[in-house]
Coordinates of C-alpha atoms in Angstrom, one line a residue:
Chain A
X6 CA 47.4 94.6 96.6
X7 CA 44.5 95.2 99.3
X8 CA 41.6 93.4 99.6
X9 CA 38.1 94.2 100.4
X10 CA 39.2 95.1 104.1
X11 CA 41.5 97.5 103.1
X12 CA 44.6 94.9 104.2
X13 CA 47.9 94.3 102.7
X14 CA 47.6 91.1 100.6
X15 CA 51.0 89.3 102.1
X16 CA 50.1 86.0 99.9
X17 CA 48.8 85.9 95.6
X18 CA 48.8 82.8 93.9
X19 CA 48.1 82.6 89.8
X20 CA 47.6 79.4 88.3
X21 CA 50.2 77.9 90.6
X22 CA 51.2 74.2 89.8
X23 CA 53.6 72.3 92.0
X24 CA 54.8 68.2 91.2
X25 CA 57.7 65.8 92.9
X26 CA 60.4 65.5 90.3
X27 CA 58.6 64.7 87.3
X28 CA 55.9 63.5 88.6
X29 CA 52.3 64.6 88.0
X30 CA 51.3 68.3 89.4
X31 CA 49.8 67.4 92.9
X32 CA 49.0 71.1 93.1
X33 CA 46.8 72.6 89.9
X34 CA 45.7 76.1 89.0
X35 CA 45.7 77.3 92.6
X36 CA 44.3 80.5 92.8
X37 CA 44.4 82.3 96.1
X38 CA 45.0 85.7 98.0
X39 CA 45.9 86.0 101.8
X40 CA 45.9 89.5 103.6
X41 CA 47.8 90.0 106.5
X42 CA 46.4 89.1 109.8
X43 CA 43.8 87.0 108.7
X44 CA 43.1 83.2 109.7
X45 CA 42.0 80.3 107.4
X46 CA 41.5 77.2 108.1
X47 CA 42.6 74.5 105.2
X48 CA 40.7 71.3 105.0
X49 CA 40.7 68.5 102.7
X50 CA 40.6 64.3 102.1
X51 CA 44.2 63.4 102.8
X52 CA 46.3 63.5 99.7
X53 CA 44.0 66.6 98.9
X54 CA 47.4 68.5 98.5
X55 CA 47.0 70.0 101.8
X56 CA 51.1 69.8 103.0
X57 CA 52.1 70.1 99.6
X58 CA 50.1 73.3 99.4
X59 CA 51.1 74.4 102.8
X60 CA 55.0 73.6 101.2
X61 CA 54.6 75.9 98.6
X62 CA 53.3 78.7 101.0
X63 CA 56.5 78.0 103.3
X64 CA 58.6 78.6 100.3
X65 CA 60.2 75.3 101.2
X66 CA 58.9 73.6 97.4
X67 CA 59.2 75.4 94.3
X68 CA 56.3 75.9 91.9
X69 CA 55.9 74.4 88.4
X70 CA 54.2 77.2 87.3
X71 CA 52.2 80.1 87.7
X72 CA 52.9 83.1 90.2
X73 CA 53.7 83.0 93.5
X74 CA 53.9 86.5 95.6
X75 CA 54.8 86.6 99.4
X76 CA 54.9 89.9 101.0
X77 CA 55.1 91.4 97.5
X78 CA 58.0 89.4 96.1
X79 CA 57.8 87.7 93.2
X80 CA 59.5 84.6 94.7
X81 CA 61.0 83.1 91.5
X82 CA 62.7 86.8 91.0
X83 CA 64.6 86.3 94.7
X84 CA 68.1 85.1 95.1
X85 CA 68.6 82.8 98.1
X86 CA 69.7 85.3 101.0
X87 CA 66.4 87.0 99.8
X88 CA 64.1 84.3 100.0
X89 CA 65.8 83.5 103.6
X90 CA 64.7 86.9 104.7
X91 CA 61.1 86.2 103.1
X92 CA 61.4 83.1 105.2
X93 CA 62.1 84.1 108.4
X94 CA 58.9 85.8 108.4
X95 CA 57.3 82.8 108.1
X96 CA 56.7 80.1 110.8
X97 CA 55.8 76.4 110.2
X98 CA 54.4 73.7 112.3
X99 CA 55.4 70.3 109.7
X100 CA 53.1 67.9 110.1
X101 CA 55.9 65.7 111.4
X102 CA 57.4 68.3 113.4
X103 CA 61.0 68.4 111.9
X104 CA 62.8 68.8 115.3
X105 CA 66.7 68.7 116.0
X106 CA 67.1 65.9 118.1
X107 CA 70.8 66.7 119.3
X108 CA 69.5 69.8 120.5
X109 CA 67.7 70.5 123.6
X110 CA 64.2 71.9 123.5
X111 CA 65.4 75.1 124.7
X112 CA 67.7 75.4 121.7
X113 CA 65.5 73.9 119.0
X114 CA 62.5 76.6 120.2
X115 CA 65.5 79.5 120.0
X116 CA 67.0 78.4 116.6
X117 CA 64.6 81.3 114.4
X118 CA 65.9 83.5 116.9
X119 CA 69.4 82.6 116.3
X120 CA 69.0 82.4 112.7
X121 CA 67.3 86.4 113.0
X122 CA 70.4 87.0 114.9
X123 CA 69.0 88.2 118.0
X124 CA 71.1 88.4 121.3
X125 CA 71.2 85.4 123.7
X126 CA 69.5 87.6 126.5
X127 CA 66.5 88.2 124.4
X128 CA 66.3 84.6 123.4
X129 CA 66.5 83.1 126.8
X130 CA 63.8 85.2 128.3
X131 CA 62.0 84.8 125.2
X132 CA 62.1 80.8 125.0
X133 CA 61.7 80.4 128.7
X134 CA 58.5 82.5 128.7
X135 CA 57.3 80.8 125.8
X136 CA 58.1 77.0 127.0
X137 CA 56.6 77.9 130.3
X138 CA 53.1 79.0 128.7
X139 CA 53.3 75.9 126.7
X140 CA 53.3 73.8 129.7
X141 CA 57.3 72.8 129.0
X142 CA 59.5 74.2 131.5
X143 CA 60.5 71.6 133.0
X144 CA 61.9 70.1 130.1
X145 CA 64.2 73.0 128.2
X146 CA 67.2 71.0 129.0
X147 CA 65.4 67.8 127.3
X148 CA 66.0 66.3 123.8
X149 CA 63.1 65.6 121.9
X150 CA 63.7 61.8 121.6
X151 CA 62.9 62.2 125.6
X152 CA 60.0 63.9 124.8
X153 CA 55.8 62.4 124.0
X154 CA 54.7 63.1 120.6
X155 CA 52.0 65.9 122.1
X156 CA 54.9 67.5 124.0
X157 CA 57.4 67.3 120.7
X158 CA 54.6 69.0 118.8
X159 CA 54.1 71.4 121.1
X160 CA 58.1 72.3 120.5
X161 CA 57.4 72.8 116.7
X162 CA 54.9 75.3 117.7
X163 CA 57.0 77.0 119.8
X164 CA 59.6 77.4 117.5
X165 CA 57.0 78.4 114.6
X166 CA 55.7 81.2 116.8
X167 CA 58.8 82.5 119.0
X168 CA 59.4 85.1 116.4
X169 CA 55.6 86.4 116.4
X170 CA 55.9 85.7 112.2
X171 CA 54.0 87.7 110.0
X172 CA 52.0 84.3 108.7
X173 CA 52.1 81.2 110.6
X174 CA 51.7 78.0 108.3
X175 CA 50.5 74.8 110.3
X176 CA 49.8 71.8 109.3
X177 CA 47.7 69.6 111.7
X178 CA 49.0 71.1 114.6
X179 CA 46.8 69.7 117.5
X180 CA 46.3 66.3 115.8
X181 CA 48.8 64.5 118.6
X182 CA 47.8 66.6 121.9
X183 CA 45.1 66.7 124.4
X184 CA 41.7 68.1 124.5
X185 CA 42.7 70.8 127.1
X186 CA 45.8 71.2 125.2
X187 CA 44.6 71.9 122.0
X188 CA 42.2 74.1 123.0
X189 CA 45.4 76.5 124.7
X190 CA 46.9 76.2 121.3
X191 CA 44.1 77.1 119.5
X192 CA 44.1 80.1 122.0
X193 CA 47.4 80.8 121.0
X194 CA 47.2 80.7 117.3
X195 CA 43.9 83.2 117.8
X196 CA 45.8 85.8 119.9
X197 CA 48.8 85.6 117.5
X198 CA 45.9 86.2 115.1
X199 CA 44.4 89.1 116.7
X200 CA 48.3 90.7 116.9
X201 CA 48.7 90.8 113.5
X202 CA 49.4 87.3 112.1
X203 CA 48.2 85.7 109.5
X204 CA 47.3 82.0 110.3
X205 CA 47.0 79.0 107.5
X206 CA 45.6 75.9 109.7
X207 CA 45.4 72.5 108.2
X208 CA 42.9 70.7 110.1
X209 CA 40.8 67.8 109.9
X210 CA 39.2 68.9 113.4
X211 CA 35.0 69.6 113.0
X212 CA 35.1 70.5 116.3
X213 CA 37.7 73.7 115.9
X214 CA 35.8 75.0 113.0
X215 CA 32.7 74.9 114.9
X216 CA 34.4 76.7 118.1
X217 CA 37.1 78.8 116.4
X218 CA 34.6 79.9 113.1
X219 CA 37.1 81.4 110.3
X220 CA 37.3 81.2 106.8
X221 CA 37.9 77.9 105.3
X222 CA 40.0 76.9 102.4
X223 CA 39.1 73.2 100.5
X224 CA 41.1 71.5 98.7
X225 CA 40.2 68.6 96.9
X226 CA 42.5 66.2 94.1
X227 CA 45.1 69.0 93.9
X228 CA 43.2 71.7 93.4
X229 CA 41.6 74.6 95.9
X230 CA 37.6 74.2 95.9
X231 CA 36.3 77.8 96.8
X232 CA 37.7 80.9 97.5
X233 CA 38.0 81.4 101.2
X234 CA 35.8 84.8 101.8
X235 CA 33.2 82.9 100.7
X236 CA 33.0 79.9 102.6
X237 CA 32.4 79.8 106.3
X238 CA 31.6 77.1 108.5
X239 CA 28.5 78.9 109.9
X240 CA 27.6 78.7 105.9
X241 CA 28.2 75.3 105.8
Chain B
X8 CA 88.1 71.2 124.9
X9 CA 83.9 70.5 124.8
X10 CA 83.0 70.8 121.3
X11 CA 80.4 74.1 119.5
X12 CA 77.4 73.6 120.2
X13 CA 75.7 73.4 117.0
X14 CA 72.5 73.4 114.4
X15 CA 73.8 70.9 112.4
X16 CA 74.5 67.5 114.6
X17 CA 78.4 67.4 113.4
X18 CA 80.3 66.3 116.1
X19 CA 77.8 63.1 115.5
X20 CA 78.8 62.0 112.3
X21 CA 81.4 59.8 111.3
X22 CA 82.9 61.6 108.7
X23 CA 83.1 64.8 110.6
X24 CA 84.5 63.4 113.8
X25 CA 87.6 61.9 111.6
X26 CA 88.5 65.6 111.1
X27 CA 90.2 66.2 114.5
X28 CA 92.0 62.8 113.9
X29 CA 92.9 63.9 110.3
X30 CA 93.8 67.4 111.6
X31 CA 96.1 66.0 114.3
X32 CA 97.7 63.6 112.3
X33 CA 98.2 66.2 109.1
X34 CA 99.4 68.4 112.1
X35 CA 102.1 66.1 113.1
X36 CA 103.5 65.7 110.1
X37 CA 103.5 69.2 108.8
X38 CA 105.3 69.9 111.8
X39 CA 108.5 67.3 111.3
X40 CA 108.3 68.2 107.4
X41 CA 108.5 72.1 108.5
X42 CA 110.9 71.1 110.9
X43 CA 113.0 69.2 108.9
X44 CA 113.1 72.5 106.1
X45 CA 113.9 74.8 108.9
X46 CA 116.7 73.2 110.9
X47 CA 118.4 72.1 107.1
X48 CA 118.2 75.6 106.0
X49 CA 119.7 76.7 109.5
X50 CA 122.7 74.4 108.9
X51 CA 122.9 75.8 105.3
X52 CA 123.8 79.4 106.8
X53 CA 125.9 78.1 109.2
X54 CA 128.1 76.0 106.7
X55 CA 127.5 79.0 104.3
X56 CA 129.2 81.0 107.1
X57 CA 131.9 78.3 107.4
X58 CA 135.2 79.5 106.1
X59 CA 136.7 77.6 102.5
X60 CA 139.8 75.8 103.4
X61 CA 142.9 75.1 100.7
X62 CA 145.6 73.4 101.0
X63 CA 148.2 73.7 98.6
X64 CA 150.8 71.1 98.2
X65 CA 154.4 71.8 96.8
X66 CA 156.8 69.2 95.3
X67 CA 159.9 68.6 97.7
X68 CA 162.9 71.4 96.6
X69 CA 166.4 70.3 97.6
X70 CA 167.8 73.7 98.6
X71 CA 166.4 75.7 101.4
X72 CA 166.7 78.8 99.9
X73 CA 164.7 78.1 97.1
X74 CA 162.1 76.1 98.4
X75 CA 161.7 79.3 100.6
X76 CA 161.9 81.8 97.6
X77 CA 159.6 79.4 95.9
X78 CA 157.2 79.2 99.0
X79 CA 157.1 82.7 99.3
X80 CA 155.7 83.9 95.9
X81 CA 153.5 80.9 95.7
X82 CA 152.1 82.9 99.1
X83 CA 152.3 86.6 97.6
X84 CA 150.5 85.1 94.6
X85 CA 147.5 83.3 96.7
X86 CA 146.9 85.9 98.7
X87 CA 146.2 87.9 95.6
X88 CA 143.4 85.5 94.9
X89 CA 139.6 86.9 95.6
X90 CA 138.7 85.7 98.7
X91 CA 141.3 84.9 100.6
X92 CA 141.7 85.9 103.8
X93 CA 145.2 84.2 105.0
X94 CA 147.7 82.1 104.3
X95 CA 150.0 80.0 106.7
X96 CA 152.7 77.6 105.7
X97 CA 152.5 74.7 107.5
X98 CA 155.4 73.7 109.9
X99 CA 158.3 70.9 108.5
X100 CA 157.4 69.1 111.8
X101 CA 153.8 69.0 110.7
X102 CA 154.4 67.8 106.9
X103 CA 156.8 65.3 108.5
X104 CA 153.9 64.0 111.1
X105 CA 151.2 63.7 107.9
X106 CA 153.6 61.9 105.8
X107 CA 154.9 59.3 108.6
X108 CA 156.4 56.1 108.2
X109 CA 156.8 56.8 104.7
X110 CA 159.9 60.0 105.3
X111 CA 163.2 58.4 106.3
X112 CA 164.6 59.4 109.3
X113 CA 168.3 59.7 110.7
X114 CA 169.1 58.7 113.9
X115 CA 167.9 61.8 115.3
X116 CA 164.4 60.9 113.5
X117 CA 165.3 64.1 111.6
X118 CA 164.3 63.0 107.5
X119 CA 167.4 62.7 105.4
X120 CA 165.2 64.1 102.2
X121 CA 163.7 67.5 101.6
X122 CA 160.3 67.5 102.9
X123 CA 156.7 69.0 100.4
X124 CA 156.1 72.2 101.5
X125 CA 152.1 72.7 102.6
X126 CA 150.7 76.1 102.4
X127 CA 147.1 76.5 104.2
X128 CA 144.9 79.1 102.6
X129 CA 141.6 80.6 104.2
X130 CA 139.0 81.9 102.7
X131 CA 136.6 84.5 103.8
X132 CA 133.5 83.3 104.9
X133 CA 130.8 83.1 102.2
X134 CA 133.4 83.2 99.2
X135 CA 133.1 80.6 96.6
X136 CA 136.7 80.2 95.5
X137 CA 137.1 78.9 91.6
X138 CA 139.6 76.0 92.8
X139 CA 140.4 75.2 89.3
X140 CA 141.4 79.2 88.6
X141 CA 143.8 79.0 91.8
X142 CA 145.5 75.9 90.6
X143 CA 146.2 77.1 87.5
X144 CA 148.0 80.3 88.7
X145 CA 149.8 78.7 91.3
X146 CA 151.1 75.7 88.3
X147 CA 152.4 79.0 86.6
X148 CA 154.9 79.3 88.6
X149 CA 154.9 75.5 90.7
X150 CA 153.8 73.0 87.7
X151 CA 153.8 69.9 89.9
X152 CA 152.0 71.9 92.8
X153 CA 148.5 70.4 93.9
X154 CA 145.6 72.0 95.4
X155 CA 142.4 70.2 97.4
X156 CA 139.7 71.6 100.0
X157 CA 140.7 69.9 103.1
X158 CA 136.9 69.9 104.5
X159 CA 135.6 68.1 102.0
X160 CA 132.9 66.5 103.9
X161 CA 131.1 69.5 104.3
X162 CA 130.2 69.4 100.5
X163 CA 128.3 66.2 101.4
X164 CA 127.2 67.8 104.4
X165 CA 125.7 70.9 102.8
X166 CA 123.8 68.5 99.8
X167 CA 122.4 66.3 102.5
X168 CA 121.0 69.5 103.8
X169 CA 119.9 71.4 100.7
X170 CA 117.7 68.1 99.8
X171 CA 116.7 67.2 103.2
X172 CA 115.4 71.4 103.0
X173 CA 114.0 70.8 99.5
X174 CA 112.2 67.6 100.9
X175 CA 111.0 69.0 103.8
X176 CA 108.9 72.1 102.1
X177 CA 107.6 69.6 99.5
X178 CA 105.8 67.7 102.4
X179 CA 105.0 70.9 104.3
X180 CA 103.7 71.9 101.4
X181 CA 102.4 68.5 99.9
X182 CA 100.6 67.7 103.4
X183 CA 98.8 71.2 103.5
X184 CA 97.4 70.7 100.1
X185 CA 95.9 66.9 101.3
X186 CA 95.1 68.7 104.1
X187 CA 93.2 70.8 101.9
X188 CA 91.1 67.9 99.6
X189 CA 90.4 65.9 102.8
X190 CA 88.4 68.8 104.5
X191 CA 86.7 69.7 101.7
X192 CA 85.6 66.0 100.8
X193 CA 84.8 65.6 104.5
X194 CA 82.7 68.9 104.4
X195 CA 80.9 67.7 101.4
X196 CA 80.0 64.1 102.8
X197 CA 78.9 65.8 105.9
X198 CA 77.2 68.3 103.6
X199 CA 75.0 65.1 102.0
X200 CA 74.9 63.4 105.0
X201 CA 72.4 66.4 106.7
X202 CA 71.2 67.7 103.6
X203 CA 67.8 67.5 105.9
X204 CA 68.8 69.7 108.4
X205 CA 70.3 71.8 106.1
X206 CA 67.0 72.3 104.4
X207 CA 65.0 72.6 107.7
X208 CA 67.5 75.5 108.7
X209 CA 67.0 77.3 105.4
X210 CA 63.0 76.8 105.6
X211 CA 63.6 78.6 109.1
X212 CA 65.3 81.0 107.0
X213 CA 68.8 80.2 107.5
X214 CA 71.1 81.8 105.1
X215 CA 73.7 79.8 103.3
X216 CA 76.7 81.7 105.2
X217 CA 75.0 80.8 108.9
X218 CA 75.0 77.1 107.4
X219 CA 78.7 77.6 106.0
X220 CA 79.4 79.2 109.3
X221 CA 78.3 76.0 111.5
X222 CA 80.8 73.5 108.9
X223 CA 83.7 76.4 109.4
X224 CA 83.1 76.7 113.0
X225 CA 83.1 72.8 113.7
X226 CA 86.3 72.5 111.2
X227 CA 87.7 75.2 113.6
X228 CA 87.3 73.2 116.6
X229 CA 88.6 70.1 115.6
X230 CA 91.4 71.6 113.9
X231 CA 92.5 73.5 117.5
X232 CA 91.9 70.1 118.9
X233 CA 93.6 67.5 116.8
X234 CA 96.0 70.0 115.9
X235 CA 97.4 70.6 119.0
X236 CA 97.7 67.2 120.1
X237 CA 99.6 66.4 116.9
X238 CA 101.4 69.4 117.7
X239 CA 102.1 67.7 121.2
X240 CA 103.2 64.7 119.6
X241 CA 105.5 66.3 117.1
X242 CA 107.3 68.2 119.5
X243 CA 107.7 65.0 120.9
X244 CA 109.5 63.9 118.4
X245 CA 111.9 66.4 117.8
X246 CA 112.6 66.4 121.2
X247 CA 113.7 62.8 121.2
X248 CA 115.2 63.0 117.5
X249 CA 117.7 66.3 118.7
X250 CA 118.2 65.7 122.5
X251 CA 117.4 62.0 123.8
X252 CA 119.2 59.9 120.7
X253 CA 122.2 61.7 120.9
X254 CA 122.2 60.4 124.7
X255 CA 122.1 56.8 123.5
X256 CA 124.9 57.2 121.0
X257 CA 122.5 57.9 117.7
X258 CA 123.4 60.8 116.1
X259 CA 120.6 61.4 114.0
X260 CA 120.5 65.1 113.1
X261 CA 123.4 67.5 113.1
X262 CA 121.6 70.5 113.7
X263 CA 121.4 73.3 116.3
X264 CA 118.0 74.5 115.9
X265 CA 117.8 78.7 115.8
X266 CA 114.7 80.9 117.7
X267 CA 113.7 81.7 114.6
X268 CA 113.2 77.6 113.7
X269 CA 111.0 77.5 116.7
X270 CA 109.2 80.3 115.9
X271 CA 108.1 78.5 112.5
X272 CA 107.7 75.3 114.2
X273 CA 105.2 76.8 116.2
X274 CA 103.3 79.0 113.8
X275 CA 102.3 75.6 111.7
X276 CA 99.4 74.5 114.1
X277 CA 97.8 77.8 113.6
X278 CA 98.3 77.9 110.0
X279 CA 96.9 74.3 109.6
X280 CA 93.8 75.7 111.8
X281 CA 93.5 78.2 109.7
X282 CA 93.6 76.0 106.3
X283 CA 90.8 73.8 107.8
X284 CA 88.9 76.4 108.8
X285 CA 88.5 78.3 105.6
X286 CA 88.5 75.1 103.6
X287 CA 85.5 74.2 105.4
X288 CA 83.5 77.3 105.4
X289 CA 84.2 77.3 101.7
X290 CA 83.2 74.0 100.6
X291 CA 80.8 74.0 102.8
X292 CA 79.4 77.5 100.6
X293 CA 80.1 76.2 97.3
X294 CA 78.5 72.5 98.1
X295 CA 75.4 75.0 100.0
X296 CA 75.1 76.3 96.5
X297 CA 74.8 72.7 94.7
X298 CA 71.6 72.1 97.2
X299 CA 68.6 73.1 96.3

């Protein structure tokens, strides 16, 4: 599955439908291909479907119907341990950050790590390098509670990106830090970017469009607007 | 002992920080119940190891010579019987001393009547003589004789002990199996209770045996801690039960506890570890598979 680059396609949607229970689909006929290493921006009203989108991509929701492929698995043919592996190649900034709050930020930021099984030497110099780019080494010892809402987010990232995933999922990830800030993270998502990573940003941020021009994805009333090769900011 | 540090915020909840309690106290008792079965089967082997005895009574015989004549093939013939290891009459001086006030006695205090003759049979340890079997032979030839175990405590003594052994691996056993339903009921509320966290590791791309692993190795901990401290307190107990009562005139147990006793004694802390452990990690699997 290559695109027009010649890149692997790591994520296919067909006709993908997601709902809560049995509610109404709040996801409908989603259509969509992602090659690796590429970065898209995905922007919409709020209650476009934007998180619940981003859900489905993390594997954490499953689909109603249609076809969902991530890194060439069929994900409704995977048992759990598989779908675990597909996982961990995946990072995720939530929206509301999702942190462990018994542990400290050192040990929420190493938890992929620990999950991938890596050794505790790797991890520390790993998570220390990470926290101190981040602007957080002061506080590895530090629970979350202790923490501002910038500096929690700025955790979540952490822990999204300490295992340099194959696609990075994140949803409104500078909405709670400062200008400077956001700019260093935007940095960061572009050099994960250029390593190799394929980024999926939800954003409600002009401003990083206009600076950071990529692809854009729209989604409006559950549904996905245009296809994202298509649409550019500078098109706009 | 400072408790794993862990994904999943166990040592926080209510439900999982009863297990160390419910461990220790579980601990405890599986330790007296164990106890209790160990040091009743040792006093089994020892009263198993206890020689039978018989004493066999034979109606007064005015002349000498044929109460001796008699005694003696009433002897031959007993120690014929399976099991017997010897015989000894018992002493005129003897029969005179049971009987009392109840011989008449000549101014010498010498009794003015022939005397029942009192032949003492032992039995080899272990044998299981047929009392009846021996009577019957000995009437053959005595018809008036009478025949009665002379320890007959013991019997008491060794059905006290075979129910206080029966009793005592019922509980073992009976406190190992609630031992069993309470972790995994505790696993599974905990299991509800962070259903969140459970589903955050997964979406990290946790697999269901690094969640189980977290329940097991929490269940783990507070076994080894509750346990031995109920351990502690249980060896507290026997302690006072064998050696301090006795001091202050309660006789509570008569047992002499073996190596071998101790050796089980201890070996029930580990086991009860052990049982909490795996019950954990495996409801904690099968309640991982119920989640979505």
């Amino acid at each position: 599955m290559d695109d027009d680059r010649g890149q692997a396609t790591i994520l296919q949607l067909l006709g993908v439908g997601m709902r809560y229970g049995s509610g109404e689909e709040v996801l409908r006929d989603i259509d969509l291909s992602i090659n690796a290493g590429s970065f898209h921006y995905l922007v919409g009203p709020s209650g476009a479907g934007k998180t619940s989108l981003l859900r489905v991509l993390s594997l954490s929701r499953p689909i109603a119907r249609g076809k969902l492929v991530v890194f060439g698995h069929d994900v409704r043919e995977l048992d759990r341990d598989r779908l675990g592996r597909l996982r961990r190649r995946i990072g995720v900034v939530f929206q509301d950050f999702r942190l462990l709050d018994h542990l400290s930020v050192f040990d929420n930021v190493a938890l992929p790590l620990r999950i991938g099984g890596a050794d505790e030497e790797r991890i520390a110099a790993h998570v220390s390098q990470m926290l101190a780019w981040l602007g957080l080494a002061d506080f590895m010892e530090a629970k979350p509670p202790a923490l501002s809402m910038g500096q929690r987010q700025l955790v979540a990232i952490a822990r999204a990106v300490i295992t340099r995933p194959d696609l990075l999922l994140a949803d409104e990830p500078t909405s709670n830090v400062d200008p400077a800030r956001a700019e260093r993270l935007m940095y960061l998502f572009t050099e994960l970017h250029k390593l190799g990573t394929a980024v999926i940003l939800a954003t409600h941020s002009r401003e990083h469009l206009r600076r950071w021009p990529f692809p854009v994805l729209r989604m409006e009333g559950g549904r996905l607007l245009s296809p994202p090769a298509s649409e550019r900011l500078a098109a706009e | 002992m400072a408790p794993p540090e862990l994904d999943l915020p166990l040592a926080e909840t209510p439900a999982s920080r009863f297990l160390a309690w419910l461990a220790g106290g579980l601990t405890y008792l599986a330790v007296l119940a164990a106890a209790a079965a160990a040091f009743a089967h040792g006093t089994l082997l020892r009263l198993a190891e206890r020689p039978v005895l018989v004493t066999v009574a034979l109606p007064a015989v005015e002349d000498p010579a044929e109460a001796e004549r008699q005694l003696a093939a009433v002897r031959a013939l007993v120690e014929s019987f399976p099991g017997v290891a010897w015989t000894a009459p018992v002493a005129a001086e003897e029969v005179g001393r049971l009987l009392g006030p109840r011989v008449d006695r000549n101014e010498d205090a010498q009794p003015r009547q022939a005397l029942p003759r009192l032949l003492d049979i032992r039995f080899l340890p272990g044998a299981e003589p047929d009392l009846g079997e021996l009577l019957r032979r000995v009437r053959s030839l005595v018809p008036t004789a009478l025949a009665e175990e002379t320890s007959p405590e013991l019997s008491t003594l060794e059905e006290l002990a075979r129910r206080v052994r029966w009793l005592g691996a019922a509980a073992a056993v009976g406190v190992f199996l609630l031992m069993l339903v309470a972790v995994s009921a505790i696993t599974r509320t905990s299991l509800d209770l962070h259903e969140e966290t459970v589903g955050l590791l997964r979406l990290l791309g946790a697999p269901d045996r690094y969640v189980a692993r977290q329940f097991e190795r929490f269940a783990a901990f507070a076994a080894l801690s509750g346990g031995s401290t109920g351990f502690v307190l249980a060896l507290s107990t026997l302690f006072a039960l064998l050696y301090l009562a006795p001091r202050f005139g309660f006789h509570l147990l008569p047992v002499e506890p073996r190596p071998l006793d101790w050796v089980l004694i201890a070996a029930v802390p580990p086991a009860a570890a052990l049982v909490v452990t795996l019950t954990a990690r495996i409801a904690a699997a099968i309640g991982l598979r119920r989640l979505h």
